[in-house]
CSV table of C-alpha atoms in Angstrom, one decimal:
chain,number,residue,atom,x,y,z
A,1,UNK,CA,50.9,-41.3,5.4
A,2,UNK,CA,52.5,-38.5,7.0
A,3,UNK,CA,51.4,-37.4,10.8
A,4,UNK,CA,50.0,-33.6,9.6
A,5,UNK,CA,47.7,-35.9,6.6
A,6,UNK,CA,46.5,-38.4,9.5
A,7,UNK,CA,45.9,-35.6,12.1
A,8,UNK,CA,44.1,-33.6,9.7
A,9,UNK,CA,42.0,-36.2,8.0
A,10,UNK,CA,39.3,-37.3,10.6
A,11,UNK,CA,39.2,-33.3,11.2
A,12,UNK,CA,38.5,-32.6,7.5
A,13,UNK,CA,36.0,-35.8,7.6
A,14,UNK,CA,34.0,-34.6,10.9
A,15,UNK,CA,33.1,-31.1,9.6
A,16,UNK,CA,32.4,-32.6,6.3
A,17,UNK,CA,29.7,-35.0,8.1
A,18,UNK,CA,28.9,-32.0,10.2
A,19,UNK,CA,28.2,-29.8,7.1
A,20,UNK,CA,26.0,-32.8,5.1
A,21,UNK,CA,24.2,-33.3,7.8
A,22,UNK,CA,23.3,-30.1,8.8
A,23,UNK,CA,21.9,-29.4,5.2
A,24,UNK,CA,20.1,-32.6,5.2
A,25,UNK,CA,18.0,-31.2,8.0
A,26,UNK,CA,14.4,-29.7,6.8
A,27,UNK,CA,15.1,-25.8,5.8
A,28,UNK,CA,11.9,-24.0,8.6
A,29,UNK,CA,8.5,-23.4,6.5
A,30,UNK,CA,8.2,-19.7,4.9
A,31,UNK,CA,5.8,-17.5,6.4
A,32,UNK,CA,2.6,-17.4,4.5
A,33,UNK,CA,2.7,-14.3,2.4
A,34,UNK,CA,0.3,-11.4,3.6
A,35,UNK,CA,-2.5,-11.3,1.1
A,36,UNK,CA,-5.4,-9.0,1.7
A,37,UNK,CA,-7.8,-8.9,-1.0
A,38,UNK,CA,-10.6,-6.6,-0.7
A,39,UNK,CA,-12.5,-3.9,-3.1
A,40,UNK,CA,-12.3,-0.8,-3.9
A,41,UNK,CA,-15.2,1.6,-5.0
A,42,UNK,CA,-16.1,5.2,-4.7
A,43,UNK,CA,-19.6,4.7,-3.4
A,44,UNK,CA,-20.3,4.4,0.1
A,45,UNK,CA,-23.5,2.6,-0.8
A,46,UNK,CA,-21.7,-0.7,-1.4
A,47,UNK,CA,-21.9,-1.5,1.9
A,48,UNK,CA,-25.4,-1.9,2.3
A,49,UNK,CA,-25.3,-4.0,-1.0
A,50,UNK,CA,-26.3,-7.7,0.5
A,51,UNK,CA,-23.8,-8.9,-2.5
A,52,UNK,CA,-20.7,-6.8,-1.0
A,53,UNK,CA,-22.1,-8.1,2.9
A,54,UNK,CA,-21.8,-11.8,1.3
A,55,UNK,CA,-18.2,-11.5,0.6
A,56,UNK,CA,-17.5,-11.1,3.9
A,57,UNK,CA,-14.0,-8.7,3.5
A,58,UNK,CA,-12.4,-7.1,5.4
A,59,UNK,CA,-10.5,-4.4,3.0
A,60,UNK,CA,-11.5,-1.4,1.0
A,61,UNK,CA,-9.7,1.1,-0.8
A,62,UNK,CA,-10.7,4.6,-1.6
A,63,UNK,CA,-9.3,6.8,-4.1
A,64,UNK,CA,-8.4,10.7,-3.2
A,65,UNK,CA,-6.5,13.5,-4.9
A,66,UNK,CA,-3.5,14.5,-3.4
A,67,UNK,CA,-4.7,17.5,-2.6
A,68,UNK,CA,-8.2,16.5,-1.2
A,69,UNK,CA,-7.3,18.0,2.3
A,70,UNK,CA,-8.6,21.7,0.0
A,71,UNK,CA,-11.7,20.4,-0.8
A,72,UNK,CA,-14.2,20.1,1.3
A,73,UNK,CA,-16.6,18.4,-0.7
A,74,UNK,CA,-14.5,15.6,-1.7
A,75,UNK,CA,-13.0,15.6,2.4
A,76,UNK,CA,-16.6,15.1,3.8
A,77,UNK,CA,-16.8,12.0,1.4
A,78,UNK,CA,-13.8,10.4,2.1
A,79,UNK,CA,-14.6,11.2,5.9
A,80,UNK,CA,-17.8,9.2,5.5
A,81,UNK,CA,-16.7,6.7,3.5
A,82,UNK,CA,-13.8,5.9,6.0
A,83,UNK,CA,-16.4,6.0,9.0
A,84,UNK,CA,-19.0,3.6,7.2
A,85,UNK,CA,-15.6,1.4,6.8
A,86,UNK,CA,-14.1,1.3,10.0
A,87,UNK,CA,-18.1,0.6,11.7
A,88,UNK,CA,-18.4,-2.1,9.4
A,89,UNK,CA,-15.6,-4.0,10.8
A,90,UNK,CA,-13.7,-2.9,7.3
A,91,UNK,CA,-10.1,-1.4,6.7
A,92,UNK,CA,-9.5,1.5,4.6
A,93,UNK,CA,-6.6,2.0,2.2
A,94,UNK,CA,-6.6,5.2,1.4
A,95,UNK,CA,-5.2,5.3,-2.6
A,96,UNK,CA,-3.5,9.1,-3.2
A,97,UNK,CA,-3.9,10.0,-6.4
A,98,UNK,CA,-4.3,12.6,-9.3
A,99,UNK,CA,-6.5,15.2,-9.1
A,100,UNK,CA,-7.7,14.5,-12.3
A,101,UNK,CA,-7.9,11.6,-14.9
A,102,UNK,CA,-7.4,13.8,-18.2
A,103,UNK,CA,-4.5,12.2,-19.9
A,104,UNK,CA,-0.5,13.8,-19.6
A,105,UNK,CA,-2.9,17.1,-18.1
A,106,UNK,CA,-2.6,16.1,-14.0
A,107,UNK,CA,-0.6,18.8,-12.6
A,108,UNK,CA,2.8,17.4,-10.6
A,109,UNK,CA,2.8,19.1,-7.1
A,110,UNK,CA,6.3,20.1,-6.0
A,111,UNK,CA,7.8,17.7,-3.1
A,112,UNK,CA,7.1,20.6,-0.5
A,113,UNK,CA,3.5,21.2,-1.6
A,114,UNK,CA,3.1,17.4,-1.7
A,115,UNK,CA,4.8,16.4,1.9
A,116,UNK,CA,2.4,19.2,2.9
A,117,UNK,CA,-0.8,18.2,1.7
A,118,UNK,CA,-0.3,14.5,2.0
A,119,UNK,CA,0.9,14.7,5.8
A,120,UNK,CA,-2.1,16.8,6.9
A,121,UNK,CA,-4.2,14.4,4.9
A,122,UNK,CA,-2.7,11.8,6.9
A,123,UNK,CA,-2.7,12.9,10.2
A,124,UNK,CA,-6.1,13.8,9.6
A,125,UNK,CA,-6.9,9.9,8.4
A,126,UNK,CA,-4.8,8.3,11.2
A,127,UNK,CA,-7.5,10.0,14.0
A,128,UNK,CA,-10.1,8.6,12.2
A,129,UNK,CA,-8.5,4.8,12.3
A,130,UNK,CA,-6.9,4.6,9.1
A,131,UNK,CA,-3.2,3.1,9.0
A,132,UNK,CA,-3.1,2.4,5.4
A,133,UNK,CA,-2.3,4.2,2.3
A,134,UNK,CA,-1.3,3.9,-1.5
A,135,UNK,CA,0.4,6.6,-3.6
A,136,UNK,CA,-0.4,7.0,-7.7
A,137,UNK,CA,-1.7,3.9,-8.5
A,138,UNK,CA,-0.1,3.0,-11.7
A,139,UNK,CA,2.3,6.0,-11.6
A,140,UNK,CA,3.7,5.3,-14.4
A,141,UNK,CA,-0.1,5.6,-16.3
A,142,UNK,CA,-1.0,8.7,-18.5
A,143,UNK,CA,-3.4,10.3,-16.0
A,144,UNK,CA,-1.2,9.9,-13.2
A,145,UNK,CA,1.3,13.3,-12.8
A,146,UNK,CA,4.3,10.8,-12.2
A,147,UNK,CA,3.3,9.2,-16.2
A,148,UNK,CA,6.7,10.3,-17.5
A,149,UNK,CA,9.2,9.9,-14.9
A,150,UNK,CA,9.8,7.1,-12.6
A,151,UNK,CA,12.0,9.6,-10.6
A,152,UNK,CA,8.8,12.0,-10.0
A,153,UNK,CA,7.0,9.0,-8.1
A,154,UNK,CA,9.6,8.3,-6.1
C-alpha cells in the first residue's frame, strides 16, 4: 500500500467513527409546542357562568371591527369585556375583523386608514393589559374584506 493510502486511512477511519458516533447520540427533546386553548364569545356574561368558571382557562378572544376605535358603543364593550378578562386572571386576544358580516359587502380600508385605526386601537388595548391580537379571521371567508385576495390580507 502506498505511504499517502496508509497515512490517510486511519485519518479517513477516525472521522468516520467520529461522524457515527456523534449521530448515534440522542438528537435534544423538541420544545413542547405553545398551545393555548381558550373561548371566545361576545358576551361578557360568560364569566359569571359557573360552567365557563369550571373550565378553568386562561384565554379569551373577542371579536372587533377594524375600525371599532369610531365607535363608541362597540369601544365601551370591548373596554369592559377586556377589564372583566384581565380581573379574572384571563388573557384577551383581541380578533380584528370586518365591520360587518354581509357576504362580498365588508368594505376594504386602504393600508393608511387601516395602520391608522388599528395602531390607535392598539395602543389603546396595550394600556389596558392586552398583548394579543388576531387579524381577519378566515381572511379568505366571504364576509371578511380580504375574501378575494390573499394579497389584501397581507
Amino acid at each position: 500500500m502506498p505511504r499517502r493510502r496508509r497515512l490517510l486511512l486511519p485519518a479517513l477511519c477516525s472521522t468516520l467513527a467520529a461522524t457515527a458516533l456523534a449521530g448515534a447520540a440522542p438528537a435534544p427533546a423538541a420544545a413542547a409546542p405553545d398551545i393555548r386553548v381558550g373561548v371566545g364569545d361576545q358576551s361578557i356574561a360568560m364569566f359569571d357562568h359557573a360552567e365557563f368558571k369550571e373550565l378553568d382557562l386562561r384565554q379569551v378572544r373577542y371579536f372587533v371591527p377594524w375600525n371599532v376605535m369610531g365607535e363608541t358603543e362597540q369601544r365601551h364593550r370591548m373596554r369592559a369585556y377586556v377589564k372583566k378578562a384581565r380581573s379574572e386572571g384571563m388573557r384577551p386576544l383581541i380578533h380584528v375583523s370586518t365591520t360587518t358580516f354581509d357576504e362580498k359587502k365588508a368594505p376594504r380600508p386602504s393600508v393608511a386608514r387601516y395602520r391608522k385605526d388599528v395602531g390607535r386601537l392598539v395602543r389603546y388595548l396595550r394600556g389596558l393589559g392586552v398583548r394579543d391580537f388576531g387579524t381577519f379571521n378566515e381572511a379568505n371567508h366571504k364576509t371578511q374584506p380580504t375574501w378575494d385576495s390573499p394579497n389584501h390580507a397581507a
